[in-house]
Coordinates of N, CA, C and O in Angstrom, one line a residue:
M91 N 0.8 -1.2 0.0 CA 0.0 0.0 0.0 C 0.9 1.2 0.0 O 1.8 1.3 0.8
S92 N 0.6 2.2 -0.9 CA 1.4 3.4 -0.9 C 1.1 4.3 0.3 O 0.1 4.1 1.0
L93 N 2.0 5.2 0.5 CA 1.9 6.1 1.7 C 0.7 7.0 1.5 O 0.0 7.2 2.5
Y94 N 0.4 7.4 0.3 CA -0.8 8.2 0.0 C -2.1 7.4 0.3 O -3.0 7.9 0.9
S95 N -2.1 6.2 -0.1 CA -3.3 5.3 0.2 C -3.4 5.1 1.7 O -4.6 5.1 2.2
A96 N -2.3 4.9 2.4 CA -2.4 4.8 3.8 C -3.0 6.0 4.5 O -3.8 6.0 5.4
W97 N -2.5 7.2 4.0 CA -3.1 8.5 4.5 C -4.6 8.6 4.3 O -5.3 8.9 5.2
T98 N -5.0 8.3 3.0 CA -6.5 8.5 2.7 C -7.3 7.5 3.5 O -8.4 7.8 4.0
Q99 N -6.7 6.3 3.7 CA -7.5 5.3 4.5 C -7.6 5.7 6.0 O -8.7 5.6 6.6
I100 N -6.5 6.2 6.5 CA -6.5 6.7 7.9 C -7.5 7.9 8.1 O -8.3 8.0 9.0
A101 N -7.4 8.9 7.1 CA -8.1 10.1 7.2 C -9.6 10.0 6.9 O -10.4 10.6 7.5
F102 N -9.9 9.1 5.9 CA -11.3 9.1 5.5 C -12.0 7.8 5.6 O -13.1 7.6 5.2
G103 N -11.3 6.8 6.1 CA -11.9 5.4 6.2 C -12.5 5.1 7.5 O -13.0 4.0 7.7
N104 N -12.5 6.0 8.5 CA -13.1 5.7 9.8 C -14.6 6.0 9.9 O -15.0 7.1 9.5
K105 N -15.3 5.1 10.4 CA -16.7 5.2 10.5 C -17.2 5.7 11.9 O -18.3 6.2 12.0
N106 N -16.3 5.6 12.9 CA -16.7 6.0 14.2 C -16.4 7.5 14.4 O -15.3 8.0 14.2
Q107 N -17.5 8.2 14.7 CA -17.4 9.7 14.7 C -16.5 10.2 15.8 O -15.8 11.2 15.6
E108 N -16.5 9.6 17.0 CA -15.6 10.0 18.0 C -14.2 9.9 17.7 O -13.3 10.7 17.9
V109 N -13.8 8.7 17.1 CA -12.5 8.5 16.7 C -12.1 9.4 15.5 O -10.9 10.0 15.5
E110 N -13.0 9.7 14.6 CA -12.7 10.6 13.5 C -12.4 12.0 14.1 O -11.5 12.7 13.6
I111 N -13.2 12.5 15.0 CA -13.0 13.8 15.6 C -11.7 13.9 16.3 O -10.9 14.9 16.1
A112 N -11.3 12.9 17.0 CA -10.0 12.8 17.7 C -8.9 12.8 16.7 O -7.9 13.5 16.9
F113 N -9.1 12.1 15.6 CA -8.0 12.0 14.6 C -7.8 13.4 14.0 O -6.7 13.9 13.9
W114 N -8.9 14.1 13.6 CA -8.7 15.4 12.9 C -8.2 16.4 13.9 O -7.4 17.3 13.5
K115 N -8.5 16.3 15.2 CA -7.9 17.2 16.2 C -6.4 17.0 16.3 O -5.6 18.0 16.3
E116 N -6.0 15.8 16.3 CA -4.6 15.5 16.4 C -3.9 15.9 15.1 O -2.8 16.5 15.1
F117 N -4.5 15.6 13.9 CA -3.8 16.0 12.7 C -3.7 17.5 12.5 O -2.7 18.0 12.1
C118 N -4.7 18.2 12.9 CA -4.7 19.7 12.7 C -3.6 20.3 13.6 O -3.0 21.3 13.2
G119 N -3.4 19.7 14.8 CA -2.3 20.2 15.6 C -0.9 20.0 15.0 O 0.0 20.8 15.0
A120 N -0.7 18.8 14.4 CA 0.5 18.4 13.7 C 0.6 19.3 12.4 O 1.7 19.8 12.1
E121 N -0.5 19.5 11.7 CA -0.4 20.4 10.5 C 0.0 21.8 10.9 O 0.8 22.4 10.2
K122 N -0.5 22.3 12.0 CA -0.2 23.7 12.4 C 1.3 23.8 12.7 O 2.0 24.7 12.3
S123 N 1.9 22.7 13.4 CA 3.3 22.7 13.6 C 4.1 22.7 12.4 O 5.1 23.4 12.2
F124 N 3.7 21.9 11.4 CA 4.4 21.8 10.1 C 4.3 23.2 9.4 O 5.4 23.7 8.9
Y125 N 3.2 23.9 9.4 CA 3.1 25.2 8.8 C 4.0 26.2 9.5 O 4.6 27.1 8.9
E126 N 4.0 26.1 10.8 CA 4.9 27.1 11.6 C 6.3 26.9 11.1 O 7.0 27.8 10.9
Y127 N 6.7 25.6 11.0 CA 8.1 25.3 10.6 C 8.3 25.8 9.2 O 9.3 26.5 8.9
I128 N 7.4 25.6 8.3 CA 7.6 26.0 6.9 C 7.6 27.5 6.8 O 8.5 28.1 6.1
L129 N 6.7 28.2 7.5 CA 6.7 29.7 7.4 C 7.9 30.3 8.0 O 8.3 31.4 7.6
E130 N 8.4 29.7 9.1 CA 9.6 30.3 9.8 C 10.8 30.1 8.9 O 11.7 30.9 9.0
N131 N 10.8 29.1 8.0 CA 11.9 28.9 7.1 C 11.6 29.2 5.7 O 12.1 28.5 4.8
Y132 N 10.8 30.2 5.5 CA 10.2 30.5 4.1 C 11.3 31.0 3.1 O 11.1 30.9 1.9
Q133 N 12.4 31.5 3.6 CA 13.4 32.1 2.7 C 14.2 31.1 2.0 O 14.9 31.4 1.0
R134 N 14.2 29.8 2.4 CA 14.9 28.8 1.7 C 13.9 27.7 1.2 O 12.9 27.5 1.9
V135 N 14.2 27.1 0.1 CA 13.4 26.0 -0.4 C 13.6 24.9 0.6 O 14.7 24.5 0.9
T136 N 12.5 24.3 1.1 CA 12.6 23.2 2.1 C 12.5 21.9 1.3 O 11.7 21.7 0.5
E137 N 13.5 21.1 1.6 CA 13.5 19.8 1.0 C 14.0 18.7 2.0 O 14.7 19.0 2.9
G138 N 13.5 17.5 1.8 CA 13.9 16.4 2.6 C 13.0 15.2 2.3 O 12.1 15.3 1.4
T139 N 13.3 14.1 2.9 CA 12.4 13.0 2.7 C 11.2 13.0 3.6 O 11.3 13.8 4.6
V140 N 10.2 12.3 3.3 CA 9.0 12.2 4.2 C 9.5 11.8 5.6 O 9.0 12.3 6.6
K141 N 10.3 10.8 5.6 CA 10.8 10.3 6.9 C 11.5 11.3 7.7 O 11.3 11.5 8.9
E142 N 12.4 12.2 7.1 CA 13.1 13.2 7.7 C 12.1 14.3 8.3 O 12.3 14.8 9.4
F143 N 11.1 14.7 7.5 CA 10.1 15.6 7.9 C 9.4 15.1 9.2 O 9.1 15.8 10.1
A144 N 9.0 13.8 9.1 CA 8.3 13.2 10.2 C 9.2 13.2 11.5 O 8.6 13.5 12.6
E145 N 10.4 12.9 11.4 CA 11.3 12.9 12.5 C 11.5 14.3 13.1 O 11.5 14.5 14.3
Q146 N 11.7 15.3 12.2 CA 11.9 16.7 12.6 C 10.7 17.2 13.4 O 10.8 17.9 14.4
L147 N 9.5 16.8 13.0 CA 8.3 17.3 13.6 C 7.7 16.4 14.6 O 6.7 16.7 15.2
G148 N 8.3 15.2 14.8 CA 7.8 14.3 15.8 C 6.4 13.7 15.5 O 5.6 13.6 16.3
T149 N 6.2 13.4 14.2 CA 4.9 12.9 13.8 C 5.1 11.7 12.9 O 6.2 11.2 12.6
S150 N 4.0 11.2 12.3 CA 4.1 10.0 11.5 C 4.3 10.3 10.0 O 4.0 11.4 9.6
N151 N 4.7 9.3 9.3 CA 4.9 9.5 7.8 C 3.5 9.8 7.2 O 3.4 10.6 6.2
E152 N 2.4 9.2 7.7 CA 1.1 9.4 7.2 C 0.6 10.9 7.4 O 0.0 11.5 6.5
F153 N 1.0 11.4 8.5 CA 0.6 12.8 8.8 C 1.4 13.8 7.9 O 0.8 14.8 7.4
V154 N 2.7 13.5 7.6 CA 3.4 14.3 6.7 C 2.8 14.2 5.3 O 2.7 15.2 4.6
M155 N 2.3 13.0 4.9 CA 1.7 12.8 3.7 C 0.4 13.6 3.6 O 0.1 14.2 2.6
G156 N -0.4 13.7 4.7 CA -1.6 14.5 4.8 C -1.2 16.0 4.6 O -2.0 16.7 3.9
F157 N -0.1 16.4 5.2 CA 0.3 17.8 5.0 C 0.6 18.0 3.5 O 0.2 19.0 2.9
L158 N 1.4 17.1 2.9 CA 1.8 17.3 1.5 C 0.5 17.3 0.6 O 0.4 18.0 -0.4
D159 N -0.5 16.5 0.9 CA -1.7 16.4 0.2 C -2.4 17.8 0.3 O -2.9 18.3 -0.7
G160 N -2.4 18.4 1.5 CA -3.0 19.7 1.6 C -2.3 20.9 1.0 O -2.9 21.8 0.5
I161 N -0.9 20.8 0.9 CA -0.2 21.9 0.4 C 0.1 21.8 -1.1 O 0.6 22.7 -1.8
N162 N -0.2 20.6 -1.7 CA 0.2 20.3 -3.1 C -0.3 21.3 -4.1 O 0.4 21.7 -5.0
D163 N -1.5 21.8 -3.9 CA -2.1 22.8 -4.8 C -1.3 24.1 -4.8 O -1.5 25.0 -5.7
S164 N -0.6 24.4 -3.7 CA 0.1 25.6 -3.5 C 1.6 25.6 -3.9 O 2.3 26.5 -3.7
L165 N 2.0 24.4 -4.4 CA 3.4 24.3 -4.8 C 3.6 24.8 -6.3 O 2.7 24.6 -7.1
V166 N 4.8 25.3 -6.5 CA 5.1 25.7 -7.9 C 5.2 24.5 -8.8 O 4.6 24.5 -9.9
N167 N 5.7 23.4 -8.3 CA 5.8 22.1 -9.1 C 5.0 21.1 -8.2 O 5.7 20.5 -7.3
P168 N 3.7 20.9 -8.5 CA 3.0 19.9 -7.6 C 3.6 18.5 -7.7 O 4.2 18.1 -8.6
L169 N 3.4 17.8 -6.6 CA 4.0 16.5 -6.4 C 3.0 15.4 -6.9 O 1.8 15.6 -7.0
T170 N 3.6 14.3 -7.4 CA 2.7 13.1 -7.7 C 2.6 12.3 -6.4 O 3.5 11.5 -6.1
L171 N 1.6 12.6 -5.7 CA 1.4 12.0 -4.3 C 1.4 10.5 -4.3 O 2.0 9.9 -3.3
E172 N 0.8 9.9 -5.3 CA 0.7 8.4 -5.3 C 2.1 7.7 -5.4 O 2.3 6.6 -5.0
E173 N 3.1 8.4 -5.9 CA 4.4 7.8 -6.1 C 5.4 8.1 -4.9 O 6.5 7.6 -4.9
I174 N 5.0 8.8 -3.9 CA 5.9 9.2 -2.8 C 6.0 8.1 -1.8 O 5.0 7.5 -1.4
T175 N 7.2 7.8 -1.4 CA 7.5 6.8 -0.3 C 8.1 7.6 0.8 O 8.5 8.7 0.7
E176 N 8.4 6.9 1.9 CA 9.0 7.6 3.0 C 10.5 8.0 2.7 O 11.0 8.9 3.4
D177 N 11.1 7.4 1.7 CA 12.4 7.8 1.3 C 12.5 8.7 0.1 O 13.6 9.0 -0.4
S178 N 11.4 9.1 -0.4 CA 11.3 10.0 -1.6 C 11.8 11.4 -1.1 O 11.4 11.9 -0.1
L179 N 12.6 12.1 -2.0 CA 13.0 13.4 -1.7 C 11.9 14.4 -2.2 O 11.5 14.3 -3.3
V180 N 11.5 15.2 -1.2 CA 10.4 16.1 -1.5 C 10.9 17.5 -1.4 O 11.5 17.9 -0.5
K181 N 10.6 18.3 -2.5 CA 11.1 19.6 -2.6 C 9.9 20.5 -2.6 O 9.0 20.4 -3.4
L182 N 9.8 21.4 -1.6 CA 8.6 22.3 -1.4 C 9.0 23.7 -1.8 O 9.4 24.5 -1.0
E183 N 8.7 24.0 -3.1 CA 8.8 25.4 -3.6 C 7.4 25.9 -3.5 O 6.5 25.6 -4.4
I184 N 7.1 26.7 -2.5 CA 5.7 27.2 -2.2 C 5.5 28.5 -2.8 O 6.2 29.5 -2.7
D185 N 4.3 28.7 -3.4 CA 3.7 30.0 -3.9 C 2.9 30.4 -2.7 O 1.8 30.0 -2.4
F186 N 3.5 31.3 -1.8 CA 2.9 31.7 -0.6 C 1.6 32.5 -0.7 O 0.7 32.3 0.1
E187 N 1.5 33.2 -1.8 CA 0.2 33.9 -2.0 C -0.9 32.9 -2.3 O -2.0 33.0 -1.8
K188 N -0.6 31.9 -3.1 CA -1.6 30.9 -3.4 C -1.9 30.1 -2.2 O -3.0 29.7 -1.9
L189 N -0.9 29.8 -1.4 CA -1.1 29.0 -0.1 C -2.0 29.8 0.8 O -2.9 29.2 1.4
Y190 N -1.8 31.1 1.0 CA -2.6 31.9 1.8 C -4.1 31.9 1.3 O -5.0 31.8 2.1
Y191 N -4.2 32.0 0.0 CA -5.5 32.0 -0.7 C -6.2 30.7 -0.4 O -7.4 30.6 0.0
N192 N -5.5 29.6 -0.5 CA -6.1 28.2 -0.3 C -6.4 28.0 1.1 O -7.4 27.3 1.4
M193 N -5.7 28.6 2.0 CA -6.0 28.4 3.5 C -7.4 29.1 3.7 O -8.2 28.6 4.5
H194 N -7.6 30.3 3.1 CA -8.9 30.9 3.3 C -10.0 30.1 2.6 O -11.1 30.0 3.1
E195 N -9.7 29.5 1.5 CA -10.6 28.7 0.8 C -11.1 27.5 1.7 O -12.2 27.1 1.7
A196 N -10.1 26.9 2.4 CA -10.4 25.8 3.3 C -11.0 26.2 4.6 O -11.3 25.4 5.5
K197 N -11.1 27.5 4.8 CA -11.6 28.1 6.1 C -10.7 27.6 7.3 O -11.2 27.3 8.3
A198 N -9.4 27.6 7.0 CA -8.4 27.1 8.1 C -7.9 28.3 8.8 O -6.7 28.7 8.7
D199 N -8.7 28.9 9.6 CA -8.3 30.1 10.4 C -7.1 29.8 11.3 O -6.4 30.7 11.6
Y200 N -7.0 28.6 11.8 CA -5.9 28.3 12.7 C -4.6 28.3 11.9 O -3.5 28.3 12.5
L201 N -4.6 28.4 10.6 CA -3.4 28.4 9.8 C -3.2 29.8 9.2 O -2.0 30.3 9.2
Y202 N -4.2 30.4 8.6 CA -3.9 31.7 8.0 C -3.8 32.9 9.0 O -3.5 34.0 8.6
T203 N -4.0 32.6 10.3 CA -3.9 33.6 11.3 C -2.5 33.5 12.1 O -2.3 34.2 13.0
L204 N -1.7 32.6 11.6 CA -0.4 32.3 12.3 C 0.5 33.6 12.2 O 0.5 34.2 11.1
P205 N 1.1 34.0 13.3 CA 2.0 35.2 13.2 C 3.2 35.0 12.3 O 3.8 36.0 11.9
Q206 N 3.5 33.8 11.9 CA 4.7 33.6 11.0 C 4.4 34.2 9.6 O 5.3 34.2 8.8
W207 N 3.2 34.5 9.2 CA 2.8 35.1 7.9 C 3.4 36.5 7.8 O 3.6 37.0 6.7
E208 N 3.6 37.2 8.9 CA 3.9 38.7 8.9 C 5.2 39.0 8.1 O 5.1 39.9 7.3
P209 N 6.3 38.3 8.2 CA 7.4 38.7 7.3 C 7.3 38.2 5.9 O 8.0 38.7 5.0
I210 N 6.3 37.4 5.6 CA 6.2 36.8 4.2 C 5.2 37.7 3.4 O 5.6 38.1 2.3
L211 N 4.1 38.0 3.9 CA 3.1 38.8 3.2 C 2.7 40.0 4.1 O 2.4 39.8 5.3
T212 N 2.6 41.2 3.5 CA 2.2 42.3 4.3 C 0.8 42.2 4.7 O 0.0 41.4 4.1
Q213 N 0.4 43.0 5.7 CA -1.0 43.0 6.1 C -2.0 43.3 5.0 O -3.0 42.7 4.8
E214 N -1.6 44.3 4.2 CA -2.4 44.8 3.0 C -2.5 43.6 2.0 O -3.6 43.4 1.5
K215 N -1.4 43.0 1.7 CA -1.4 41.9 0.8 C -2.3 40.7 1.2 O -3.1 40.1 0.5
R216 N -2.3 40.4 2.5 CA -3.1 39.4 3.1 C -4.6 39.8 3.0 O -5.5 38.9 2.6
K217 N -4.9 41.0 3.2 CA -6.3 41.5 3.1 C -6.8 41.4 1.6 O -7.9 41.0 1.4
E218 N -5.9 41.8 0.7 CA -6.2 41.7 -0.7 C -6.5 40.3 -1.1 O -7.4 40.0 -1.9
I219 N -5.7 39.3 -0.7 CA -5.9 37.9 -1.0 C -7.2 37.4 -0.4 O -7.9 36.7 -1.1
E220 N -7.5 37.8 0.8 CA -8.7 37.4 1.5 C -9.9 37.9 0.7 O -10.9 37.2 0.4
K221 N -9.9 39.2 0.2 CA -11.0 39.8 -0.5 C -11.1 39.0 -1.9 O -12.2 38.8 -2.3
A222 N -10.0 38.7 -2.5 CA -10.1 38.0 -3.8 C -10.7 36.7 -3.6 O -11.5 36.2 -4.5
Q223 N -10.4 36.0 -2.5 CA -11.0 34.7 -2.3 C -12.5 34.8 -2.0 O -13.3 34.0 -2.6
K224 N -12.9 35.8 -1.3 CA -14.3 36.0 -1.0 C -15.1 36.4 -2.3 O -16.2 35.9 -2.5
R225 N -14.4 37.2 -3.1 CA -15.1 37.6 -4.4 C -15.3 36.4 -5.3 O -16.2 36.4 -6.1
S226 N -14.4 35.4 -5.2 CA -14.5 34.3 -6.1 C -15.7 33.4 -5.8 O -16.1 32.7 -6.7
K227 N -16.3 33.6 -4.7 CA -17.5 32.9 -4.3 C -18.8 33.5 -4.7 O -19.8 33.0 -4.6
I228 N -18.7 34.8 -5.1 CA -19.9 35.6 -5.4 C -20.4 35.2 -6.8 O -19.6 35.2 -7.8
V229 N -21.6 34.8 -6.9 CA -22.1 34.4 -8.2 C -22.9 35.6 -8.8 O -23.8 36.2 -8.2
V230 N -22.5 36.0 -10.0 CA -23.1 37.2 -10.7 C -24.0 36.6 -11.7 O -23.5 35.9 -12.7
K231 N -25.3 36.9 -11.6 CA -26.2 36.4 -12.6 C -26.2 37.3 -13.8 O -26.4 38.5 -13.7
E232 N -26.0 36.7 -14.9 CA -26.0 37.5 -16.2 C -27.4 37.9 -16.5 O -28.3 37.2 -16.3
E233 N -27.5 39.1 -17.1 CA -28.8 39.6 -17.5 C -29.2 38.9 -18.8 O -28.4 38.9 -19.8
K234 N -30.4 38.4 -18.8 CA -30.9 37.6 -20.0 C -31.4 38.6 -21.0 O -32.0 39.7 -20.6
I235 N -31.3 38.3 -22.2 CA -31.9 39.1 -23.3 C -33.3 38.6 -23.5 O -33.6 37.4 -23.7
G236 N -34.2 39.6 -23.5 CA -35.6 39.3 -23.7 C -35.8 38.9 -25.2 O -35.2 39.5 -26.1
R237 N -36.8 38.1 -25.5 CA -37.0 37.6 -26.9 C -37.4 38.7 -27.8 O -37.2 38.7 -29.0
N238 N -38.1 39.8 -27.2 CA -38.6 40.9 -28.1 C -37.6 42.1 -28.1 O -38.0 43.1 -28.7
E239 N -36.5 42.0 -27.4 CA -35.5 43.0 -27.4 C -34.7 43.0 -28.7 O -34.5 42.0 -29.3
P240 N -34.0 44.1 -29.0 CA -33.2 44.1 -30.2 C -32.0 43.2 -30.0 O -31.5 43.0 -28.9
C241 N -31.6 42.5 -31.0 CA -30.5 41.5 -31.0 C -29.2 42.2 -30.7 O -28.9 43.3 -31.3
P242 N -28.4 41.7 -29.7 CA -27.1 42.3 -29.4 C -26.1 42.3 -30.5 O -25.0 42.9 -30.4
C243 N -26.3 41.5 -31.6 CA -25.3 41.4 -32.6 C -25.4 42.7 -33.5 O -24.5 42.9 -34.3
G244 N -26.4 43.5 -33.3 CA -26.4 44.8 -34.1 C -27.2 44.7 -35.4 O -27.2 45.6 -36.2
S245 N -27.9 43.6 -35.7 CA -28.6 43.5 -36.9 C -29.8 44.4 -37.0 O -30.3 44.6 -38.1
G246 N -30.4 44.8 -35.9 CA -31.6 45.6 -35.9 C -32.8 44.8 -35.8 O -33.9 45.3 -35.6
K247 N -32.7 43.5 -35.9 CA -33.9 42.6 -35.7 C -34.1 42.3 -34.3 O -33.2 42.5 -33.4
K248 N -35.3 41.7 -34.0 CA -35.6 41.3 -32.6 C -34.8 40.0 -32.4 O -34.5 39.3 -33.3
Y249 N -34.4 39.8 -31.1 CA -33.6 38.7 -30.7 C -34.2 37.4 -31.2 O -33.5 36.5 -31.7
K250 N -35.5 37.3 -31.0 CA -36.2 36.0 -31.4 C -36.1 35.7 -32.9 O -36.2 34.5 -33.3
K251 N -36.0 36.7 -33.7 CA -35.9 36.5 -35.2 C -34.5 36.4 -35.7 O -34.2 36.2 -36.8
C252 N -33.5 36.6 -34.8 CA -32.1 36.7 -35.2 C -31.3 35.6 -34.5 O -31.4 34.4 -34.8
C253 N -30.5 35.9 -33.5 CA -29.6 35.0 -32.8 C -30.3 34.1 -31.9 O -29.8 33.1 -31.4
G254 N -31.5 34.4 -31.5 CA -32.3 33.6 -30.6 C -33.0 32.4 -31.2 O -33.7 31.7 -30.5
Q255 N -32.8 32.2 -32.5 CA -33.5 31.1 -33.1 C -32.9 29.8 -32.8 O -31.7 29.6 -32.8

């Protein structure tokens, strides 16, 4: 079984609600530690094996895999998660603006409110990204053309006799 399969089985294969809540509470704590580490060391590209990351953070390979699953959309070069083993070299070149945006998308306030963001993105930039994420959720209903209105193509005919056929 691949490390990614093991992660998905652990994360999403539990039917007991109490166990699931305890799991996600534990994982979110580990994830927060991982992000604190990544954000504190933002000036250098972070790389290492899954096993090394797990040892550095005092967590399991599966939790590191869960972190990689969560951050993958924010990487400059996304990883092929299914191929990663504990000895695979993982290079994390992070697009921090995209990461901040994705944290808002996931409603992970325990991550996007970390003080480690301050040297990476200015307060103004963080507000701008937050607004952009909120705007992306607004649905703008396009105005429909009435069948008896003039056709927008400029022919002078009614819409129903022109492009509306």
